[in-house]
mmCIF file of C-alpha atoms in Angstrom:
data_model
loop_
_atom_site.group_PDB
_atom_site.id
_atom_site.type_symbol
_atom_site.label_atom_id
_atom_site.label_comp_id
_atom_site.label_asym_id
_atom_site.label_seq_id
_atom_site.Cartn_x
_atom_site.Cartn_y
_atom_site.Cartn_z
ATOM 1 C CA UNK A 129 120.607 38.629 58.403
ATOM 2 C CA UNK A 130 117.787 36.480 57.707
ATOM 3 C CA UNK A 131 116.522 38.900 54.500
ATOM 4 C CA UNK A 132 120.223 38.862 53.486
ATOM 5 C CA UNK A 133 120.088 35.099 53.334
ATOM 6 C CA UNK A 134 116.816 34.817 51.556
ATOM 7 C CA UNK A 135 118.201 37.687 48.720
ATOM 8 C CA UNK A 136 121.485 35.463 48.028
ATOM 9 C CA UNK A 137 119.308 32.011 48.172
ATOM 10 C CA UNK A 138 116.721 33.569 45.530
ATOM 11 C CA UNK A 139 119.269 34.777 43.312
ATOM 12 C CA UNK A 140 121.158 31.667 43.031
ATOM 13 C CA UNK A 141 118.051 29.776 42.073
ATOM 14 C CA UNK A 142 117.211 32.601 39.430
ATOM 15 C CA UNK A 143 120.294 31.995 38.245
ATOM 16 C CA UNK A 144 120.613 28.536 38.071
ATOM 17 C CA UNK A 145 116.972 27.115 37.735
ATOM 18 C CA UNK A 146 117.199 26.403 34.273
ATOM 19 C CA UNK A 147 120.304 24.105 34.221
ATOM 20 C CA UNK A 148 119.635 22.736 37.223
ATOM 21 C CA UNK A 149 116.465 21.605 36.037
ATOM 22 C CA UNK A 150 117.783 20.204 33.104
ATOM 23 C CA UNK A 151 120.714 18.415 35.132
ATOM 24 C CA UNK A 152 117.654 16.846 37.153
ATOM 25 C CA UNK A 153 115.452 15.936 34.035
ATOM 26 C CA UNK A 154 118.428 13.827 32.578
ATOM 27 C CA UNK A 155 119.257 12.195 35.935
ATOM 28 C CA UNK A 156 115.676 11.279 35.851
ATOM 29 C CA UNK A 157 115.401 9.900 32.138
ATOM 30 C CA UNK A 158 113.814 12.683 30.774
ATOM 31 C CA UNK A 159 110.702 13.021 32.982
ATOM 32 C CA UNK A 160 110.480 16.357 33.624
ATOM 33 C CA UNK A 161 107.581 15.800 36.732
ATOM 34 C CA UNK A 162 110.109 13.852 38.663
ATOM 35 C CA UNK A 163 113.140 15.817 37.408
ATOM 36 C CA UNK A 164 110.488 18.815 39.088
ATOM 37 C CA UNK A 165 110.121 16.845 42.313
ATOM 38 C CA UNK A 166 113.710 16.184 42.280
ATOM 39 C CA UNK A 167 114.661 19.608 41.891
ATOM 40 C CA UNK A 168 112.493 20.827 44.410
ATOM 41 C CA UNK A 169 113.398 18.397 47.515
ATOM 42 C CA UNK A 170 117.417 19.456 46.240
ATOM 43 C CA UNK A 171 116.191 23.452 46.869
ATOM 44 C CA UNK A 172 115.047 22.272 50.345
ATOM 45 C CA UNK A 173 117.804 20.931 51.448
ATOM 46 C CA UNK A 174 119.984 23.468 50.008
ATOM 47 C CA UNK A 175 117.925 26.300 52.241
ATOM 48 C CA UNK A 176 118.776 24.511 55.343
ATOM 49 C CA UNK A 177 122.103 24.289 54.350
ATOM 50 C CA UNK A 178 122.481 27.597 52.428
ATOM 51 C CA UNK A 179 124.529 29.454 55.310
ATOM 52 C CA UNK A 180 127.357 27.068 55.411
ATOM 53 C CA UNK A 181 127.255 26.551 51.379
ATOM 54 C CA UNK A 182 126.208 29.873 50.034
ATOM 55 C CA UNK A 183 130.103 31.269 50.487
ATOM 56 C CA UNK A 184 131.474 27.978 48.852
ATOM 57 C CA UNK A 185 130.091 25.648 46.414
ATOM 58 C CA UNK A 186 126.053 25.722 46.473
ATOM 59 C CA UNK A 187 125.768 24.260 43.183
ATOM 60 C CA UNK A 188 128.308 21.096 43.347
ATOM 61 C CA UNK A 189 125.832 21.124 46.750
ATOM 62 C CA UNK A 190 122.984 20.458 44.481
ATOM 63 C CA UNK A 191 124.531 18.452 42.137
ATOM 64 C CA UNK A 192 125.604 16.131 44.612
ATOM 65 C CA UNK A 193 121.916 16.102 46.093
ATOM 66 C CA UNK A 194 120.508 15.650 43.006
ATOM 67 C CA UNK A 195 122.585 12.837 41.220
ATOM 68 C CA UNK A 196 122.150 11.047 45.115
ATOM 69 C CA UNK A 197 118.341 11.266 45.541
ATOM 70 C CA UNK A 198 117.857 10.231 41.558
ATOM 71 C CA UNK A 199 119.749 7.369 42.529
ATOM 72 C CA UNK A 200 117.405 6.577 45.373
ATOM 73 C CA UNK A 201 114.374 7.253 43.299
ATOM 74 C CA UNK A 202 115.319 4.997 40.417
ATOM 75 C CA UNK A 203 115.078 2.428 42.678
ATOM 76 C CA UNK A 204 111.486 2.524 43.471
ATOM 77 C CA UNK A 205 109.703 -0.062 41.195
ATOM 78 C CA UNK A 206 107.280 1.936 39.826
ATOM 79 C CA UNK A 207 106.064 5.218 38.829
ATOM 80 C CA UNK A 208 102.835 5.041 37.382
ATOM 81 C CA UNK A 209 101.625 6.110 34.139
ATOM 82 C CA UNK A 210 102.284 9.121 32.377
ATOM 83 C CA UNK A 211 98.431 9.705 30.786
ATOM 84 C CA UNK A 212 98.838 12.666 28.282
ATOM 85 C CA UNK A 213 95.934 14.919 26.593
ATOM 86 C CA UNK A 214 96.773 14.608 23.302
ATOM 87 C CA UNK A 215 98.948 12.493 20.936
ATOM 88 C CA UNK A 216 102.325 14.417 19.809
ATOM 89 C CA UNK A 217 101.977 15.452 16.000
ATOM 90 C CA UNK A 218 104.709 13.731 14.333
ATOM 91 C CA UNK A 219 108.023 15.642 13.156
ATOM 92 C CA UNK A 220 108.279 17.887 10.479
ATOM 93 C CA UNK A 221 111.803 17.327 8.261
ATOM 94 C CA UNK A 222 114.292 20.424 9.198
ATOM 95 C CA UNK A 223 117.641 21.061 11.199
ATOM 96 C CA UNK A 224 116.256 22.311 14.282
ATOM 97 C CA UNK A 225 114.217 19.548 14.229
ATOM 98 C CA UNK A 226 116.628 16.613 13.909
ATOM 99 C CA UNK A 227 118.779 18.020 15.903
ATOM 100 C CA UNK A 228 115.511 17.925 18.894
ATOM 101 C CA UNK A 229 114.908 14.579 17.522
ATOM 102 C CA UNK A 230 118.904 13.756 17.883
ATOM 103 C CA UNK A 231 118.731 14.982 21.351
ATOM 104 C CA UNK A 232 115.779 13.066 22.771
ATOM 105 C CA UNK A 233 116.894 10.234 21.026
ATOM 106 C CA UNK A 234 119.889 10.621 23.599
ATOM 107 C CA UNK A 235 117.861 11.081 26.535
ATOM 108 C CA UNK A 236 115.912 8.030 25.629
ATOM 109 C CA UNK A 237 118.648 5.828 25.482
ATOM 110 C CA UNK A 238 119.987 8.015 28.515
ATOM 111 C CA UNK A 239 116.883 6.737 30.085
ATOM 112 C CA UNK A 240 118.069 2.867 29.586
ATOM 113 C CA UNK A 241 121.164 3.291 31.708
ATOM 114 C CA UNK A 242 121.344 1.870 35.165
ATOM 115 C CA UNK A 243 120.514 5.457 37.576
ATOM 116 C CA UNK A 244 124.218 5.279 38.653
ATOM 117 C CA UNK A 245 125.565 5.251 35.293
ATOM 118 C CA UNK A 246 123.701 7.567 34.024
ATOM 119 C CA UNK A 247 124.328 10.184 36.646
ATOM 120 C CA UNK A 248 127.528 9.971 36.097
ATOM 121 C CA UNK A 249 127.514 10.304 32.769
ATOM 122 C CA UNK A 250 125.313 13.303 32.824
ATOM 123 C CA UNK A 251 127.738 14.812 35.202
ATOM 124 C CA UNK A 252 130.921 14.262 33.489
ATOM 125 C CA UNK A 253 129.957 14.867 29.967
ATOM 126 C CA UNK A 254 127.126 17.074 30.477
ATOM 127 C CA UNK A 255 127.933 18.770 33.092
ATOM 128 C CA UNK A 256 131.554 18.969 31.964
ATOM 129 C CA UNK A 257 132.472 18.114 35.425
ATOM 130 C CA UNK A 258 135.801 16.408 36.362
ATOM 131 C CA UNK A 259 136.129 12.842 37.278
ATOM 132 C CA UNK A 260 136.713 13.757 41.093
ATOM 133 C CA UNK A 261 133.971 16.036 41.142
ATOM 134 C CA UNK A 262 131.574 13.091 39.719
ATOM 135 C CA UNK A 263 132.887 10.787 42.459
ATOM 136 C CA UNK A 264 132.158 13.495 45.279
ATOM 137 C CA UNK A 265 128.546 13.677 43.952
ATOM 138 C CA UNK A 266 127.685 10.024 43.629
ATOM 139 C CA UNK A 267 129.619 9.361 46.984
ATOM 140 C CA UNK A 268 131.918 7.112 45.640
ATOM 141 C CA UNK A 269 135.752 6.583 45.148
ATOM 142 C CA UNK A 270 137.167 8.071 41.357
ATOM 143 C CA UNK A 271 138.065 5.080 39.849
ATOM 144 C CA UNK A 272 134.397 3.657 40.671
ATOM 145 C CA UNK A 273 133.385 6.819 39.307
ATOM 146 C CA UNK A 274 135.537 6.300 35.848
ATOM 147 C CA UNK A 275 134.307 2.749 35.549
ATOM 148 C CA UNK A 276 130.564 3.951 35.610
ATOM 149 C CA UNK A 277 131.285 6.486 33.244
ATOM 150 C CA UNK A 278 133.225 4.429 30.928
ATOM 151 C CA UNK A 279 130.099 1.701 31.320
ATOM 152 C CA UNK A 280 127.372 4.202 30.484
ATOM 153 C CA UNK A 281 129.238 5.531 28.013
ATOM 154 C CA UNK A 282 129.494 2.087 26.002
ATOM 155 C CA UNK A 283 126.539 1.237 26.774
ATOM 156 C CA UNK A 284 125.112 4.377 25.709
ATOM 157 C CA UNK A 285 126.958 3.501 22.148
ATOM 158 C CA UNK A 286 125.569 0.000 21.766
ATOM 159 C CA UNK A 287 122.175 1.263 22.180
ATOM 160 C CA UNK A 288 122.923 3.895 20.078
ATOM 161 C CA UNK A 289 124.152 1.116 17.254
ATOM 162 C CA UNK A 290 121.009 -1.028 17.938
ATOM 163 C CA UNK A 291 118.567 1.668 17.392
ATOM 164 C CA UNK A 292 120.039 2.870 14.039
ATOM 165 C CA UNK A 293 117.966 1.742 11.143
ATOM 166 C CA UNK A 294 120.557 0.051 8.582
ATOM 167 C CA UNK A 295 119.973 1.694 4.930
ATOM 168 C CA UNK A 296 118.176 0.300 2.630
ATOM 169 C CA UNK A 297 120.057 -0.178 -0.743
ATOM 170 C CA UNK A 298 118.075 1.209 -3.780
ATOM 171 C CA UNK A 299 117.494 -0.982 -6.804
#
């Protein structure tokens, strides 16, 4: 029983490592050390509840830990620095690269939102999760749940607005 539970536990994670990390990094703002952390205490407390989950839902499970304890951790006051070896080089022009550059862009101004917001609009638009499923994971009722969403979401677009450079006419 107990090797049958580890099997199923270590194949879901397999599986679903990768987008649950990135679920976590863009509950977190983008830091991928806390989205780690994050990650890790949600495994934890999946494997202790793994027998009554693993038949149903294990990954709305881990959604719903991880959108609750980024909330909690966004309220701490301060993380420290983030001291880094070497400067990034700047961007080459190219697709793949704007679009990278488009996308952290996002998870900048992702970054800005207030930690309820922004889980919520990770889970509904990146996640692709429905409204009542959002409200389950951030423990709250689904209008509360729409009106955070709908929040973010403008918000998301003013700072969008704000950080586009107007053109320059040329002379």
């Amino acid at each position: 029983m107990g090797q049958v539970r580890t099997d199923d536990f270590d194949r879901f994670v397999a599986a679903r490592w990768s987008a649950l990390l990135h679920l976590a990094r863009l509950l977190t703002g983008g830091d991928r050390h806390r989205a780690e952390d994050l990650l890790q205490e949600a495994l934890v407390k999946l494997w202790f509840a793994w027998p009554k989950v693993s038949g149903q839902a294990p990954e709305a499970y881990v959604r719903k830990i991880l959108a609750r304890a980024a909330a909690r951790s966004a309220r701490r006051r301060w993380w420290g620095e983030h001291p880094v070896d070497q400067l990034p080089e700047p961007p080459e022009a190219g697709d793949a690269i704007a679009t990278v550059d488009e996308r952290t862009r996002l998870e900048a101004m992702l970054a800005l939102l207030p930690a309820r917001q922004r889980a919520a609009v990770v889970l509904r638009y990146y996640q692709d999760l429905p409204e009542r499923h959002v409200a389950e994971a951030l423990g709250c009722p689904v209008g509360t749940a729409r009106s955070l969403t709908a929040r973010g979401v403008a918000r998301l677009r003013h700072l969008l607005a704000e950080a586009v450079e107007p053109a320059v006419p040329v002379e």
